[in-house]
mmCIF file of N, CA and C in Angstrom:
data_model
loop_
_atom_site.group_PDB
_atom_site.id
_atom_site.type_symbol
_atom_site.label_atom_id
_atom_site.label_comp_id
_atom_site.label_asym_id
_atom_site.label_seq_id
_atom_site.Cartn_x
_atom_site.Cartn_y
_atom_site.Cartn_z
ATOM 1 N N UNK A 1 0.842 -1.172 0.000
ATOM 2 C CA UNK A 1 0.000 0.000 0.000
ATOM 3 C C UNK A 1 0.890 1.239 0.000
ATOM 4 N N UNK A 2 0.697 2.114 -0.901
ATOM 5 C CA UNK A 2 1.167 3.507 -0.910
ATOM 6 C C UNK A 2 0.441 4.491 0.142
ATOM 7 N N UNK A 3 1.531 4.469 1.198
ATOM 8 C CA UNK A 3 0.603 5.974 1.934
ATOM 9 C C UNK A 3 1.273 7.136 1.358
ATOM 10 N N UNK A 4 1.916 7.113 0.872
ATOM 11 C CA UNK A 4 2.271 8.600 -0.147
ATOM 12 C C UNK A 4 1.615 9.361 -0.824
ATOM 13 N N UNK A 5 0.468 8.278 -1.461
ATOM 14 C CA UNK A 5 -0.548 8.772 -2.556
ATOM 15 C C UNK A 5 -1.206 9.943 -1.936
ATOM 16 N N UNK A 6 -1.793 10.696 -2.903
ATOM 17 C CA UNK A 6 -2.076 11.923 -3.057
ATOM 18 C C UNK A 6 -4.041 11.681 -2.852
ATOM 19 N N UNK A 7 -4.458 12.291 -1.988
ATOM 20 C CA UNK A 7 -5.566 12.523 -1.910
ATOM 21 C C UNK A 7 -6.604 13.872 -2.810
ATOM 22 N N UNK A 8 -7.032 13.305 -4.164
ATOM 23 C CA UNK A 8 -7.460 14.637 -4.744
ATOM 24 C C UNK A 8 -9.066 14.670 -4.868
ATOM 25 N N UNK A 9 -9.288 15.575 -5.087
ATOM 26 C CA UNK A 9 -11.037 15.677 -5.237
ATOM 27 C C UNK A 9 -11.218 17.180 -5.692
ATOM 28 N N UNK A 10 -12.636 17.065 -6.202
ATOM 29 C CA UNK A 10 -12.862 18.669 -7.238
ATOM 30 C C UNK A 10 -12.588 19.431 -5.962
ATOM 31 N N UNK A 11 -12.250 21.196 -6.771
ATOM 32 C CA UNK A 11 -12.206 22.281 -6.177
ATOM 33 C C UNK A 11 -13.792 22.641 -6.741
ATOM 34 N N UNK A 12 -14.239 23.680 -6.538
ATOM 35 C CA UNK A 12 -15.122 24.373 -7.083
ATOM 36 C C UNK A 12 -15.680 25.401 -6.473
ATOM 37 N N UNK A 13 -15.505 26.547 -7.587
ATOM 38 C CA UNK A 13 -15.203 28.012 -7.207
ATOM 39 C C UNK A 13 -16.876 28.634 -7.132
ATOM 40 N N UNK A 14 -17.269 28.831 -5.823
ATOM 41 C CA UNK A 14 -18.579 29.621 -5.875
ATOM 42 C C UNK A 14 -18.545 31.039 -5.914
ATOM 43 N N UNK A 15 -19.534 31.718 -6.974
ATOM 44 C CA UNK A 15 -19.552 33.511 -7.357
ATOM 45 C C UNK A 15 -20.395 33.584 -6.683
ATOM 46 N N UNK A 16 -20.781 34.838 -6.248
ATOM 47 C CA UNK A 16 -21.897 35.522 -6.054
ATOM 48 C C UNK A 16 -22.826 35.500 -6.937
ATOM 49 N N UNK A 17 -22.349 35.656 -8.792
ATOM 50 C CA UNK A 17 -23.433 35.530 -9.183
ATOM 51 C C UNK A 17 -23.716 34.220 -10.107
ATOM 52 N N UNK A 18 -22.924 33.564 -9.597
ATOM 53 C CA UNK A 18 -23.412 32.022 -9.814
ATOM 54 C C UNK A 18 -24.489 31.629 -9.197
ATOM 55 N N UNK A 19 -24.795 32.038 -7.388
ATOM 56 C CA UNK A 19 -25.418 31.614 -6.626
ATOM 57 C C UNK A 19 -27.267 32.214 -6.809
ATOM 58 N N UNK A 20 -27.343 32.917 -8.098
ATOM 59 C CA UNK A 20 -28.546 33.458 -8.171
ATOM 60 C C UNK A 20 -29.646 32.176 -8.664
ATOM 61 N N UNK A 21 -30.025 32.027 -7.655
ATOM 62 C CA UNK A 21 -30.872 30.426 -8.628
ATOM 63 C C UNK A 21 -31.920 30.707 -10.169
ATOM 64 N N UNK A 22 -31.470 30.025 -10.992
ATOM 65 C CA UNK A 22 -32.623 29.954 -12.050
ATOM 66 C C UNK A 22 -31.501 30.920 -13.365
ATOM 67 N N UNK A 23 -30.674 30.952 -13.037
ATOM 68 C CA UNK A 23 -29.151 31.781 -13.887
ATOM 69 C C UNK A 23 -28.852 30.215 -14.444
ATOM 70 N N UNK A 24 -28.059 30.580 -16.128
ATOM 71 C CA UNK A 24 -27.147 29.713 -16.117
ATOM 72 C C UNK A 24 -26.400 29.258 -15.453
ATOM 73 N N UNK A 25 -25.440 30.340 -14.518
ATOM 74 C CA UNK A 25 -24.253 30.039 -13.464
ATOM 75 C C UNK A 25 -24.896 29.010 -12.680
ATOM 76 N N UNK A 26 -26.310 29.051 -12.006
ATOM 77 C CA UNK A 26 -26.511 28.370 -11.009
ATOM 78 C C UNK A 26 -26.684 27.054 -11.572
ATOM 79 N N UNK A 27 -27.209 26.630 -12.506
ATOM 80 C CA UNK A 27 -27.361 25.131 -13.592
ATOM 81 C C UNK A 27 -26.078 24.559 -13.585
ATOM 82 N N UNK A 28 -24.555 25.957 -13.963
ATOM 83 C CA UNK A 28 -23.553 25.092 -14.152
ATOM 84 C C UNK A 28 -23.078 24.571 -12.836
ATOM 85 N N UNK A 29 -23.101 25.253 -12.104
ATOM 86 C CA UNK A 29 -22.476 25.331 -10.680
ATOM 87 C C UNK A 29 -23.021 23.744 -9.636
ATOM 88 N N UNK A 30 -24.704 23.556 -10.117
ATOM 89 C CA UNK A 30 -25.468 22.965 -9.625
ATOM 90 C C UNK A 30 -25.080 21.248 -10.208
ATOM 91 N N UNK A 31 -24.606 21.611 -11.655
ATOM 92 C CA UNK A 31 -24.179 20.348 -12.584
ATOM 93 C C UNK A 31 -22.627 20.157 -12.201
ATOM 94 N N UNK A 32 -21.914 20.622 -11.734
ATOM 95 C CA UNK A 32 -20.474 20.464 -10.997
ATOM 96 C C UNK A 32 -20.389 20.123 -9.434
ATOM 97 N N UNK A 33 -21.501 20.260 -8.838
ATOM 98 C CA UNK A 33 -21.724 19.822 -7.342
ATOM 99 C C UNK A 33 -22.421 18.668 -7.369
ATOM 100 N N UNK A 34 -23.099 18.478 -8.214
ATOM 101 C CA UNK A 34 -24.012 17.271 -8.781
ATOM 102 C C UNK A 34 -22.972 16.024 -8.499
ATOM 103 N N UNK A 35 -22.019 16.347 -9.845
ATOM 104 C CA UNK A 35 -21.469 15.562 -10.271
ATOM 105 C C UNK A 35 -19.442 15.209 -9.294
ATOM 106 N N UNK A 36 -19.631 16.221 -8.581
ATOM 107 C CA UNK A 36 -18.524 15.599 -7.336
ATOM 108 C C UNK A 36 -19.087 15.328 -6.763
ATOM 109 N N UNK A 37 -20.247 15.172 -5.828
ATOM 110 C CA UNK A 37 -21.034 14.352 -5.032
ATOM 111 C C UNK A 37 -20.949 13.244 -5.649
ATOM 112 N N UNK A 38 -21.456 12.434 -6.931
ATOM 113 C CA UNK A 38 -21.558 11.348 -7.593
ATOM 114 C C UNK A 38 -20.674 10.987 -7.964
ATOM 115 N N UNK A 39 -19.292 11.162 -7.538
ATOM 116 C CA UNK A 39 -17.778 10.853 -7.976
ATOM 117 C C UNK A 39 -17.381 10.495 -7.267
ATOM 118 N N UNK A 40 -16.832 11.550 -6.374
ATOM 119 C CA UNK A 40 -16.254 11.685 -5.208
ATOM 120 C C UNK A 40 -17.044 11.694 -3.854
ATOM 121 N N UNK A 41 -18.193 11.726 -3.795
ATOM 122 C CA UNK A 41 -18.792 11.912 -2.431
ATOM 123 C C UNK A 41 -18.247 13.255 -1.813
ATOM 124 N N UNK A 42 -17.492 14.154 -2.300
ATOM 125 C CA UNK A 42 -17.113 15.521 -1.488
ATOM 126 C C UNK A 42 -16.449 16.241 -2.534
ATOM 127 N N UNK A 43 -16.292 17.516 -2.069
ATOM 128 C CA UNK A 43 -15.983 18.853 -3.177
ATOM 129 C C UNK A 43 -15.178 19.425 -2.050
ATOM 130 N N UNK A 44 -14.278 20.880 -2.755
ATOM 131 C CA UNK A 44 -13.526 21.940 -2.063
ATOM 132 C C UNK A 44 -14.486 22.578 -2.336
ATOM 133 N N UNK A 45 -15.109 23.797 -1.293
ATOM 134 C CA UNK A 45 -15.512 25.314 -1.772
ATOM 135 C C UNK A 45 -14.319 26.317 -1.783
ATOM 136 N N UNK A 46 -14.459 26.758 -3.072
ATOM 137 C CA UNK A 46 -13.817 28.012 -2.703
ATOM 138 C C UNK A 46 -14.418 29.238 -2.929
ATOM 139 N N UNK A 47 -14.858 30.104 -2.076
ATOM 140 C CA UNK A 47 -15.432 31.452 -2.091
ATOM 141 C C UNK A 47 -14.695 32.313 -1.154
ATOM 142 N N UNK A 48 -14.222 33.465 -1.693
ATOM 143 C CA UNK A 48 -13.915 34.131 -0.729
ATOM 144 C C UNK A 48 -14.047 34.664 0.163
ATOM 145 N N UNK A 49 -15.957 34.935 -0.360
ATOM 146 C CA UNK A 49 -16.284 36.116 0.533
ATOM 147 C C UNK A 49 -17.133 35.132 1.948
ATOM 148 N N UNK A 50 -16.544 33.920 2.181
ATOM 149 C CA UNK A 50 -17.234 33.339 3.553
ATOM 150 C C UNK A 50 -16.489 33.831 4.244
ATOM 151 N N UNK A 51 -17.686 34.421 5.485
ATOM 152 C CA UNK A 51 -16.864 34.920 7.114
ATOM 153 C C UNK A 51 -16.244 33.442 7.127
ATOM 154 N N UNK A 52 -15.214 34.184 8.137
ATOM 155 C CA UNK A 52 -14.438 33.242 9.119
ATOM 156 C C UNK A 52 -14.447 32.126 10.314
ATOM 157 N N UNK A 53 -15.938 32.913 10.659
ATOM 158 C CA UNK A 53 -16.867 32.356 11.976
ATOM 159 C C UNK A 53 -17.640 31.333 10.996
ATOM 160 N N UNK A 54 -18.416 31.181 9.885
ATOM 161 C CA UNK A 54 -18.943 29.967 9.153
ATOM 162 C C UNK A 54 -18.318 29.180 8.556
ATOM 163 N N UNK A 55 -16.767 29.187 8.270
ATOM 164 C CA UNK A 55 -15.979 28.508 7.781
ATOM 165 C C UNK A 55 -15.569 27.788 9.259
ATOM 166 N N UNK A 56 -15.042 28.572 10.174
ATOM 167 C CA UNK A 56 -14.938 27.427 11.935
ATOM 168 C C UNK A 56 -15.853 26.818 12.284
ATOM 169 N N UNK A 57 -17.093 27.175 11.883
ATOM 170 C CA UNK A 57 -18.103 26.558 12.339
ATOM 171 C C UNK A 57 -18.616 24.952 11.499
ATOM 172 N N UNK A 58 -18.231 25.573 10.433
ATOM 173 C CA UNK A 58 -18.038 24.209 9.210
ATOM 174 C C UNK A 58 -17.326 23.122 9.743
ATOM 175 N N UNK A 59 -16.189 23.209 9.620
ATOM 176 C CA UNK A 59 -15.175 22.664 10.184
ATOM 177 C C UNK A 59 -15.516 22.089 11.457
ATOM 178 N N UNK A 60 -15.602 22.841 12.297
ATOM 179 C CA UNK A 60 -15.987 22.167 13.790
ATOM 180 C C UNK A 60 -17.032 21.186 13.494
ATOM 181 N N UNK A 61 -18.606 21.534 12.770
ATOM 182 C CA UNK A 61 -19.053 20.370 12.731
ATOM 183 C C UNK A 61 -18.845 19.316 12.011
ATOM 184 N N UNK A 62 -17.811 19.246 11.266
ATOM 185 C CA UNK A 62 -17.622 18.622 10.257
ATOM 186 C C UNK A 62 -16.583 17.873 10.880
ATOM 187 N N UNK A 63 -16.095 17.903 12.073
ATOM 188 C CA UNK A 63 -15.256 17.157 12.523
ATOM 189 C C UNK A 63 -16.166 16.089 13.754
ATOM 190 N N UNK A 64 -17.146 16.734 14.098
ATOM 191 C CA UNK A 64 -18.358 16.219 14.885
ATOM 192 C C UNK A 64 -19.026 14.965 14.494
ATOM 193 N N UNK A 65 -19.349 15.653 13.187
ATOM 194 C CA UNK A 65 -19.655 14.377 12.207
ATOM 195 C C UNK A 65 -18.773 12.499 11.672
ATOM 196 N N UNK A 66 -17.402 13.237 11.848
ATOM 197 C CA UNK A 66 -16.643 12.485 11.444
ATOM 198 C C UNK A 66 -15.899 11.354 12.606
#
């Protein structure tokens, strides 16, 4: 067994105006979360504009969970 190997899975970059539902952006955005869920079972977010306090809070439960 390789424990070296590299653990990868989608990134995927959320806009502001991706997030407008019923937009193209939101179809594509919606068809790329779709489809790392059905791959991978998990995605990266990347948005910038998340506070800091919902990103710890993520995390914290997300370690709760685990």
């Amino acid at each position: 067994m390789n424990l070296d190997a590299k653990i990868e899975f989608p990134v995927i970059e959320f806009r502001s105006s991706d997030l407008e539902r019923g937009t193209n952006g939101w179809h594509q955005l919606c068809k790329k979360v779709r489809e790392a869920c059905e791959t991978f079972g998990c995605f990266e977010v990347v948005y910038d504009t998340i506070l800091t306090e919902v990103r710890e809070e993520m995390f914290r439960l997300m370690k709760d969970v685990g």
